[in-house]
Tab-separated table of C-alpha atoms and ligand atoms in Angstrom:
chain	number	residue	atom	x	y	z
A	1	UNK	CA	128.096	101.558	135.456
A	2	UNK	CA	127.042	105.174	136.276
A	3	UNK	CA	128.540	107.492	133.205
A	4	UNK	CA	126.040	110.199	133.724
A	5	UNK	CA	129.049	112.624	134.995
A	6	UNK	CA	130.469	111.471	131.944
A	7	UNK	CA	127.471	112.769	129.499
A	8	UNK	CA	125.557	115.076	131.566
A	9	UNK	CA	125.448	118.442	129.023
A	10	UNK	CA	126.703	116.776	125.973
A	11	UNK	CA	124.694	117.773	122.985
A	12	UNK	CA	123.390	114.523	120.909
A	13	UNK	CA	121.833	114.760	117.377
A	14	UNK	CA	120.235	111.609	116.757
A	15	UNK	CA	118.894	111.219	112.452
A	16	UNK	CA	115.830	109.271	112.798
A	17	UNK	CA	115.908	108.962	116.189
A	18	UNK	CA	112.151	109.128	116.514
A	19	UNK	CA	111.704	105.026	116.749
A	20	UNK	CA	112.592	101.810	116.755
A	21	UNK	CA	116.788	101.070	117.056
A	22	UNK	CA	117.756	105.289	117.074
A	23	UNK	CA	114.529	105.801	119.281
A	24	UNK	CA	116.516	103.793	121.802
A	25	UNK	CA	119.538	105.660	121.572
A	26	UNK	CA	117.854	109.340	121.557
A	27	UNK	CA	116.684	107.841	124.812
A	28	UNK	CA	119.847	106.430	126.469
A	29	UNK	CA	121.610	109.610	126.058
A	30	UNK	CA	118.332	111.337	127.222
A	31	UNK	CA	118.664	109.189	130.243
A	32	UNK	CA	122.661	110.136	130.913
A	33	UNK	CA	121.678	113.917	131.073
A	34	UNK	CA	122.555	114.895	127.416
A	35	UNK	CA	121.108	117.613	125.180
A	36	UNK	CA	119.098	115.701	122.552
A	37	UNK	CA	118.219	116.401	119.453
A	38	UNK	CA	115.711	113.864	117.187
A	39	UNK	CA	115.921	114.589	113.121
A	40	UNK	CA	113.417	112.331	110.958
A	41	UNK	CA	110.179	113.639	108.399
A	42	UNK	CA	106.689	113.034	110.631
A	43	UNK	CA	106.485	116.257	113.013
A	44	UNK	CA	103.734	113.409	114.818
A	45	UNK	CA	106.460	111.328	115.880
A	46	UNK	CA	108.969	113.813	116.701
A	47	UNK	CA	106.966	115.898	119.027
A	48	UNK	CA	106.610	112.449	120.771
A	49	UNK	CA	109.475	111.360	120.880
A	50	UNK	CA	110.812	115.023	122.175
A	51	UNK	CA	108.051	115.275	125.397
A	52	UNK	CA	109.943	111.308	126.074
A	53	UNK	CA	113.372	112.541	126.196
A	54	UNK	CA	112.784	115.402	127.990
A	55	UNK	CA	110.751	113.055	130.992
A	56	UNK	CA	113.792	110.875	130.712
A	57	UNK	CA	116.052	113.641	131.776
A	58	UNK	CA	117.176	115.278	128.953
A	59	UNK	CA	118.792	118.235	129.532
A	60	UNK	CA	117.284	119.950	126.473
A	61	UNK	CA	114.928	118.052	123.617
A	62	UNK	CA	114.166	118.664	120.187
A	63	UNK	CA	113.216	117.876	116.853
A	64	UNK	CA	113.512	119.045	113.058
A	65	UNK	CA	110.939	117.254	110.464
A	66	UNK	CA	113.575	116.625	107.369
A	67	UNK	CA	113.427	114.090	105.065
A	68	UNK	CA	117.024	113.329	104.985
A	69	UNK	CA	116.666	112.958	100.802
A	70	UNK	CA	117.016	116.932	101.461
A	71	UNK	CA	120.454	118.030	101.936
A	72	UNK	CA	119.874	121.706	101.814
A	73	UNK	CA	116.965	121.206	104.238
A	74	UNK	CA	119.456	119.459	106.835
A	75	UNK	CA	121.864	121.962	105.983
A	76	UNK	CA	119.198	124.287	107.389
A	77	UNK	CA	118.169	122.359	110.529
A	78	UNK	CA	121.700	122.085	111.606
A	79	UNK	CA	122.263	126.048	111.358
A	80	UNK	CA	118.856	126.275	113.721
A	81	UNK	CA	120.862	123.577	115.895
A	82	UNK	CA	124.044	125.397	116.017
A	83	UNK	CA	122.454	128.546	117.039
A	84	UNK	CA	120.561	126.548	119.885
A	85	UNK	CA	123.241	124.329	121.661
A	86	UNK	CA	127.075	125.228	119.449
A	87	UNK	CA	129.197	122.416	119.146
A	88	UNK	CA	128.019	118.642	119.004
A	89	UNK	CA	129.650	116.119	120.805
A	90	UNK	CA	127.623	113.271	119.408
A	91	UNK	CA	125.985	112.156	116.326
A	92	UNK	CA	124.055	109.211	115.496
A	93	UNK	CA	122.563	108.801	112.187
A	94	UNK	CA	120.391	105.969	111.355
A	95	UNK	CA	117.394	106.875	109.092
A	96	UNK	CA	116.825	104.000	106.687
A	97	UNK	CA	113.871	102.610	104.537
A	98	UNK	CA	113.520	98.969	103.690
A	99	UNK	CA	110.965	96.784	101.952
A	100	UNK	CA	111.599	92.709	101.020
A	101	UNK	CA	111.647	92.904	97.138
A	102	UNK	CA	113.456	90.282	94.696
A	103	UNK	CA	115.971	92.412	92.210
A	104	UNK	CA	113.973	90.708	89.549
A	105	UNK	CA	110.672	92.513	91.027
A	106	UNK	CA	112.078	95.819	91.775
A	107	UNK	CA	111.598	98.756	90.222
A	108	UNK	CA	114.966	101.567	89.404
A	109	UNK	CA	112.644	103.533	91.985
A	110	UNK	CA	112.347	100.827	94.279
A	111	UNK	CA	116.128	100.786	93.925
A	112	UNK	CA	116.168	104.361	93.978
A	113	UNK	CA	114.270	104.926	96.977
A	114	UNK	CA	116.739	103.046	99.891
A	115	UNK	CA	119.828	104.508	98.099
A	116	UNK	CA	118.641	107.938	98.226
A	117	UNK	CA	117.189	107.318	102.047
A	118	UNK	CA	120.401	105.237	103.169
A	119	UNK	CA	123.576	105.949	101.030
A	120	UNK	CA	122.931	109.567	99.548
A	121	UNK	CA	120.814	110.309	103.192
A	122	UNK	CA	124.180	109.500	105.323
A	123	UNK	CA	126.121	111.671	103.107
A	124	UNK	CA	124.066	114.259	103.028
A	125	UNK	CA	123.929	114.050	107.165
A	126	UNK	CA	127.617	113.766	107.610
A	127	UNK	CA	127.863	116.913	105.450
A	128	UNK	CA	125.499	119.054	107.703
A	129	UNK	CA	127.264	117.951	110.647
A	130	UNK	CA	130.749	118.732	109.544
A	131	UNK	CA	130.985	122.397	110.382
A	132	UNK	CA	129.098	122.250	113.921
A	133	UNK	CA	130.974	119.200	115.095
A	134	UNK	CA	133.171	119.411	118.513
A	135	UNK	CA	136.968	119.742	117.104
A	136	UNK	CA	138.366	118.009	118.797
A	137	UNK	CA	136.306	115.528	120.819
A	138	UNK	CA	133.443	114.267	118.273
A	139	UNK	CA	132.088	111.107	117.921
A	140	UNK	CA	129.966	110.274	114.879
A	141	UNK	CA	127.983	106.841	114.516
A	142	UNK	CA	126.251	105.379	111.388
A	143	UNK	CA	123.746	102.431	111.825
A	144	UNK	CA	124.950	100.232	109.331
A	145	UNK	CA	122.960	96.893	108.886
A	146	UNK	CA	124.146	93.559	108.047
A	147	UNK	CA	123.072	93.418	104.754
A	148	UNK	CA	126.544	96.008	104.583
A	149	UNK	CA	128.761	92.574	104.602
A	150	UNK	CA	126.511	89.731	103.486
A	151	UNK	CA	124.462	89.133	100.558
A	152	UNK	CA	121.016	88.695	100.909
A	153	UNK	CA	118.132	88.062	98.548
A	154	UNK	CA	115.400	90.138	98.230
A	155	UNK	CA	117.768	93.263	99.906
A	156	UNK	CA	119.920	94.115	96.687
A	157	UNK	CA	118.933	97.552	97.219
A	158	UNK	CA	119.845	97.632	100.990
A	159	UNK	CA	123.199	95.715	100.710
A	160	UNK	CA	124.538	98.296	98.121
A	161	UNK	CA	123.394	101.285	100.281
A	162	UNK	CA	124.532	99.660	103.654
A	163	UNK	CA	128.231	98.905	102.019
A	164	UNK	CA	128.010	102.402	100.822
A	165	UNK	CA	127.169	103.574	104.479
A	166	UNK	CA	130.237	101.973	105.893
A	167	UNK	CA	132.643	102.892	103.423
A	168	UNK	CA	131.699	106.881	104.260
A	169	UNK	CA	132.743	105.815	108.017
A	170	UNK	CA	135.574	104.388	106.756
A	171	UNK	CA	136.815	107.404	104.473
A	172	UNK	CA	135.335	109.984	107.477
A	173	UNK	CA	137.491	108.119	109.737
A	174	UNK	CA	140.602	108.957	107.348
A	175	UNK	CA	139.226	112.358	106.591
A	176	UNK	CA	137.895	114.188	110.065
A	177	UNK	CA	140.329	111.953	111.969
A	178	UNK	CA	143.400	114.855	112.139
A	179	UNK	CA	140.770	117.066	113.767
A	180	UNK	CA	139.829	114.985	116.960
A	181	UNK	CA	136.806	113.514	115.238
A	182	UNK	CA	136.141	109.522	115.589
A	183	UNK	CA	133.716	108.185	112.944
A	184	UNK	CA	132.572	104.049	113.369
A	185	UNK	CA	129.448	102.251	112.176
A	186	UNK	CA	127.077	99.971	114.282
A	187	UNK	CA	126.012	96.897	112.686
A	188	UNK	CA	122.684	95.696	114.568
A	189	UNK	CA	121.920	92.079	114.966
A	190	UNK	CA	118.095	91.547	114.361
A	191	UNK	CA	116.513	93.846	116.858
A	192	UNK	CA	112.971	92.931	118.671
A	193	UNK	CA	109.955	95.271	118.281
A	194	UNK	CA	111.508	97.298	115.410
A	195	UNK	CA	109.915	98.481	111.627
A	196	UNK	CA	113.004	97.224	110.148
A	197	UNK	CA	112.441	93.155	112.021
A	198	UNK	CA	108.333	93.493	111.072
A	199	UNK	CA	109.391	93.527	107.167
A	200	UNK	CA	112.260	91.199	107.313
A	201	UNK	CA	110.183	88.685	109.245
A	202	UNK	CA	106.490	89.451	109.562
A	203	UNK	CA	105.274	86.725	111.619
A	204	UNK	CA	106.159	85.419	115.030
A	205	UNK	CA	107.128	81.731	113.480
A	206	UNK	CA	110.491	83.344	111.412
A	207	UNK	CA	111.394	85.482	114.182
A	208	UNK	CA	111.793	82.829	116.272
A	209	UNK	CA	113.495	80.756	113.468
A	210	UNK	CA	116.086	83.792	113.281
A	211	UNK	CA	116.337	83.781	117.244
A	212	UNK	CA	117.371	80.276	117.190
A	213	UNK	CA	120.187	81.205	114.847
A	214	UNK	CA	121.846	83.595	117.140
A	215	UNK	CA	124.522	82.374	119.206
A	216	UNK	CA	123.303	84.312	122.305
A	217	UNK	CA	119.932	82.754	121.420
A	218	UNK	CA	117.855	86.054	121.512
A	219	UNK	CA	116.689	88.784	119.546
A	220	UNK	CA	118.581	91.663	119.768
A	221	UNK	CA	117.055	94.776	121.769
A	222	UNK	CA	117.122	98.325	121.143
A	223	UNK	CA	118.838	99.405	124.241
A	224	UNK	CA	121.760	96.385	123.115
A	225	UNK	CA	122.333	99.185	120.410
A	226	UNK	CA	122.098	102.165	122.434
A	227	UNK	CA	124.996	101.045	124.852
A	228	UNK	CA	127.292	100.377	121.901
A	229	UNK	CA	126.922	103.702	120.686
A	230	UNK	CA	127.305	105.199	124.239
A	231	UNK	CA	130.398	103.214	124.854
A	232	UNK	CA	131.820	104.337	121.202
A	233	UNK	CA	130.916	108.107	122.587
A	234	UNK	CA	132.330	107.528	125.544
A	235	UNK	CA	136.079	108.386	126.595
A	236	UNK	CA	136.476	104.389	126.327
A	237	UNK	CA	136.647	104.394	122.776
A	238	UNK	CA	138.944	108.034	122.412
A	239	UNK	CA	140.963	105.433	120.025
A	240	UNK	CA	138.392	103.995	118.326
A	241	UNK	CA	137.798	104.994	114.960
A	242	UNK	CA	136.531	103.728	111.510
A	243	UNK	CA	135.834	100.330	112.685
A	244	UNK	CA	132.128	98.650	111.629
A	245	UNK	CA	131.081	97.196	114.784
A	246	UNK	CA	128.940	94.212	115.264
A	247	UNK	CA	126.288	94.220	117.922
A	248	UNK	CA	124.546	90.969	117.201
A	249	UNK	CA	125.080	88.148	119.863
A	250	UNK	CA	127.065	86.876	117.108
A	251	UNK	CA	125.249	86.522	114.179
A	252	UNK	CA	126.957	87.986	111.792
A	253	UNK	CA	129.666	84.708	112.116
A	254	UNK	CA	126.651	82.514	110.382
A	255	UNK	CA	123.237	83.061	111.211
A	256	UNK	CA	122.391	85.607	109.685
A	257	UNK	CA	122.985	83.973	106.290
A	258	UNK	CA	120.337	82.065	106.830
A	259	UNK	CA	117.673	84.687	106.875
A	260	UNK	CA	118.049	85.350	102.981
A	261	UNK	CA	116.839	82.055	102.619
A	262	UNK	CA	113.770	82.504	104.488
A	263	UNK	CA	113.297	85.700	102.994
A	264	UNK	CA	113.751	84.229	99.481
A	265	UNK	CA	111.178	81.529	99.632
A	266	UNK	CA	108.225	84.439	101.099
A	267	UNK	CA	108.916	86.490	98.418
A	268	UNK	CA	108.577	83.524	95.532
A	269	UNK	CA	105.507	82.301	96.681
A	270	UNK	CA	104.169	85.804	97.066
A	271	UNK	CA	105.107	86.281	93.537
A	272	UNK	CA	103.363	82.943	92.479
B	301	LIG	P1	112.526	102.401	112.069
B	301	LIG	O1	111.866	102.128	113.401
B	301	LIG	O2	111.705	102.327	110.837
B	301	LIG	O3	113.171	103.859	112.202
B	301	LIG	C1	113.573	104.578	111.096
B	301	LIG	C2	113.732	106.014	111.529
B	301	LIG	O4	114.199	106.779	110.420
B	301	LIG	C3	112.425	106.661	111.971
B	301	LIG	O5	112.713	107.647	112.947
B	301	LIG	C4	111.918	107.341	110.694
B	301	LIG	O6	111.035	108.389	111.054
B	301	LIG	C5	113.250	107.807	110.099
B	301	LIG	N1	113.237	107.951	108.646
B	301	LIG	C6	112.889	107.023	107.715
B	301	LIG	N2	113.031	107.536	106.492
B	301	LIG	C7	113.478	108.803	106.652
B	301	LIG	C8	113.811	109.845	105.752
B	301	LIG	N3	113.698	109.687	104.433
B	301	LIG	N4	114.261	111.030	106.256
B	301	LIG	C9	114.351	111.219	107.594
B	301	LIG	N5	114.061	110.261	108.489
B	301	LIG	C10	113.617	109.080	108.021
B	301	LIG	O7	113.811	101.499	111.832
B	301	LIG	P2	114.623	100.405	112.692
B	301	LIG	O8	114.123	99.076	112.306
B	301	LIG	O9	114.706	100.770	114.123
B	301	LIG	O10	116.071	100.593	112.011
B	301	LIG	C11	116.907	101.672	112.397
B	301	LIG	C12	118.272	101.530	111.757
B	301	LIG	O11	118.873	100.283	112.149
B	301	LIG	C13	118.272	101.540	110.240
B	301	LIG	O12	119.424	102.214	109.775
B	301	LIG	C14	118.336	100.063	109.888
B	301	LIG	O13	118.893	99.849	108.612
B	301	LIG	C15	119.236	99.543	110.997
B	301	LIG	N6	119.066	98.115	111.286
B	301	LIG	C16	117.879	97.672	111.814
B	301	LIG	C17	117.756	96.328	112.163
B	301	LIG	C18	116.493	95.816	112.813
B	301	LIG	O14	116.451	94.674	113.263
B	301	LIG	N7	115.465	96.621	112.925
B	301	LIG	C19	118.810	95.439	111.929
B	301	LIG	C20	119.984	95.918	111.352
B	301	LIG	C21	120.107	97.271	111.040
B	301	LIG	P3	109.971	109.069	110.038
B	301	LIG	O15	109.048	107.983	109.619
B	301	LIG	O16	109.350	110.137	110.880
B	301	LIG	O17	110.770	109.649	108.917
B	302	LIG	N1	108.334	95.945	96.926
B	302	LIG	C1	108.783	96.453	95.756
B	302	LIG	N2	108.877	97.800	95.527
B	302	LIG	C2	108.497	98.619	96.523
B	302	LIG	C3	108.018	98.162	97.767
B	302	LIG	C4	107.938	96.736	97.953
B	302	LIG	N3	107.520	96.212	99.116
B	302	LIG	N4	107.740	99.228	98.546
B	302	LIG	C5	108.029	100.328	97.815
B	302	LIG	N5	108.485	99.972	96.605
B	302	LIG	C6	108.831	100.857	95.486
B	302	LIG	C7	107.604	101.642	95.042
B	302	LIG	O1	106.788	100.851	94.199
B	302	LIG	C8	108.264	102.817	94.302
B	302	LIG	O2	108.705	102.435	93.026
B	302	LIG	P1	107.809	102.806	91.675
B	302	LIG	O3	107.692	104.292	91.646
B	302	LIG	O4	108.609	102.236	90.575
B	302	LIG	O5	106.480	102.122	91.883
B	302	LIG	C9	109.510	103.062	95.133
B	302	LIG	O6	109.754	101.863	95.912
B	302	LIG	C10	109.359	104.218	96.091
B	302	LIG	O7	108.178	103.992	96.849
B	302	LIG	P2	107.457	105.175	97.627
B	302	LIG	O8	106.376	104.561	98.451
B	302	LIG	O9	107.122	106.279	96.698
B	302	LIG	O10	108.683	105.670	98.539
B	302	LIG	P3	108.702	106.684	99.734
B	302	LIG	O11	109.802	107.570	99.449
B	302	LIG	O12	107.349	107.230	100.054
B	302	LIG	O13	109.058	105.675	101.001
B	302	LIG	C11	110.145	103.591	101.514
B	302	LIG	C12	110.310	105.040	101.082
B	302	LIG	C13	109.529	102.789	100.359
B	302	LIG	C14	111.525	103.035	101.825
B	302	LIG	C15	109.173	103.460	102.730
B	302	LIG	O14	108.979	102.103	103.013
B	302	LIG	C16	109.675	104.172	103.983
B	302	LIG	O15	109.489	105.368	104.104
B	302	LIG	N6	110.320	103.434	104.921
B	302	LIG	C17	110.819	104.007	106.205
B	302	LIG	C18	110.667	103.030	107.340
B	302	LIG	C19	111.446	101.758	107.131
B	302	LIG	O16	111.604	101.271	106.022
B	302	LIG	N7	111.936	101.196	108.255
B	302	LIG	C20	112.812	100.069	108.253
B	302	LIG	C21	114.215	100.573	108.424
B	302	LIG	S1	115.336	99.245	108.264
């Protein structure tokens, strides 16, 4: 489907769009003629990721090095944004930590550390955005996870900062959604080649094992992602807002239960 006269000139913030499942995104919007803007903390990666998305077509690129932990900070790279481009039509924000730890082997850092990065780091994005978004017309997108509707061991700290994540859609949705502004969460499936896949499932054997359980019978890929949140941008979606949207070939009905499990019985023996 050719939307590029659709996109071509919108201006797209991406939060940790410098890899993995946002990566992909910064780059499909990159690749439709957008404005794109990458937000996450190592300038390394961002000045990467900004020379991509301007080969790709971009109709501007660039970066801010925040560590979304930092609302005053964002506060401050959205001001410098403003001033650059005005309005934004797009948001996607999707920085997120997460390590495989056991609530009886984790720390109130540990803990501490993927509530601050996911719950308290969405909030403190969707407040920077508010004043510079595109009223009406907006479309804001949170990368929600999984772990948002199902309970998984070793991810106690991730389910209660994913179900935090897509409760702020939800109450966005209610909030923004007088002034033209749609607000939805993405749920990925288990992506390929990602940071977030390498810690869940480390070696080749479980990956395949959580393949198997997907009713499309693949992995999930990062541009699977990056066409749901086009298609929520898009004027396809103008009355879709506050849902939390699956993109998983399905595994959300079952399979993914099954990767607690696996995740459970690496943890236990690394503990023994
Ligand atoms: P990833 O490659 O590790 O990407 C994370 C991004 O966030 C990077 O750009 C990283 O850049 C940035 N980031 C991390 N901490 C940050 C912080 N404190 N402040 C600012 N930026 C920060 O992750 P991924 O595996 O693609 O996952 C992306 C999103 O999809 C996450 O929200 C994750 O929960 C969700 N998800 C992933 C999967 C999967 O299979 N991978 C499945 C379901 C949901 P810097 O290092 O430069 O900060
Ligand atoms: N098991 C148990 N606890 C762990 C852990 C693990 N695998 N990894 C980190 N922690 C704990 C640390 O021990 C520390 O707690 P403590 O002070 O009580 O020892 C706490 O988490 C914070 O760790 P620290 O390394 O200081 O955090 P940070 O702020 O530098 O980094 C993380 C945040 C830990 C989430 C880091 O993994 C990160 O930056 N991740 C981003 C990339 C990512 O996770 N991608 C996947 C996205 S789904």
């Amino acid at each position: 489907m050719n939307l590029n006269g659709d996109f071509s000139g919108k201006t797209v913030l991406v939060v940790g769009g410098t890899s993995g499942i946002c990566r992909a995104a910064a780059e499909r919007f990159a690749g439709l003629g957008c404005s794109v803007c990458v937000i996450s903390r190592s300038q390394e990666k961002i000045d990467a990721t900004v020379a991509a998305l301007a080969e790709l077509g971009a109709q501007d690129s660039c970066g801010y090095s925040v560590d979304v932990r930092n609302g005053e900070a964002l506060r401050e790279a959205l001001r410098q944004l403003h001033a650059r481009w005005g309005a934004l039509d797009i948001v996607v924000s999707g920085a997120a930590g997460n390590f495989p730890a056991l609530a009886s082997n984790l720390s109130d850092n540990g803990f501490a550390a993927v509530v601050d990065i996911d719950l308290k780091g969405t909030f403190h994005v969707m407040s920077a955005i508010y004043p510079y978004l595109r009223k009406p017309g907006a479309s804001v997108i949170n990368i929600s996870a999984p772990q948002a509707q199902l309970a998984m061991a070793g991810q106690v700290h991730v389910c209660a900062a994913k179900a935090g994540v897509d409760m702020i859609t939800r109450t966005l949705c209610i909030e923004w959604g007088a002034e033209g502004v749609r607000v939805n969460s993405v749920i990925p499936g288990p992506v390929e080649g990602t940071e977030g896949m390498e810690r869940l499932a480390p070696d080749e054997k479980m990956r395949g094992k959580i393949a198997a359980t997907v009713p499309l019978q693949r992995l999930g890929r990062g541009r699977d992602i990056a066409d749901a949140c086009v298609f929520l941008s898009s004027d396809l979606a103008s009355y879709i807002s506050g849902v939390v949207l699956p993109v998983d070939g399905g595994w959300s009905l079952g399979g993914a239960a099954t990767i607690g499990t696996g995740l459970a019985q690496m943890l236990q023996q690394q503990q023994q």
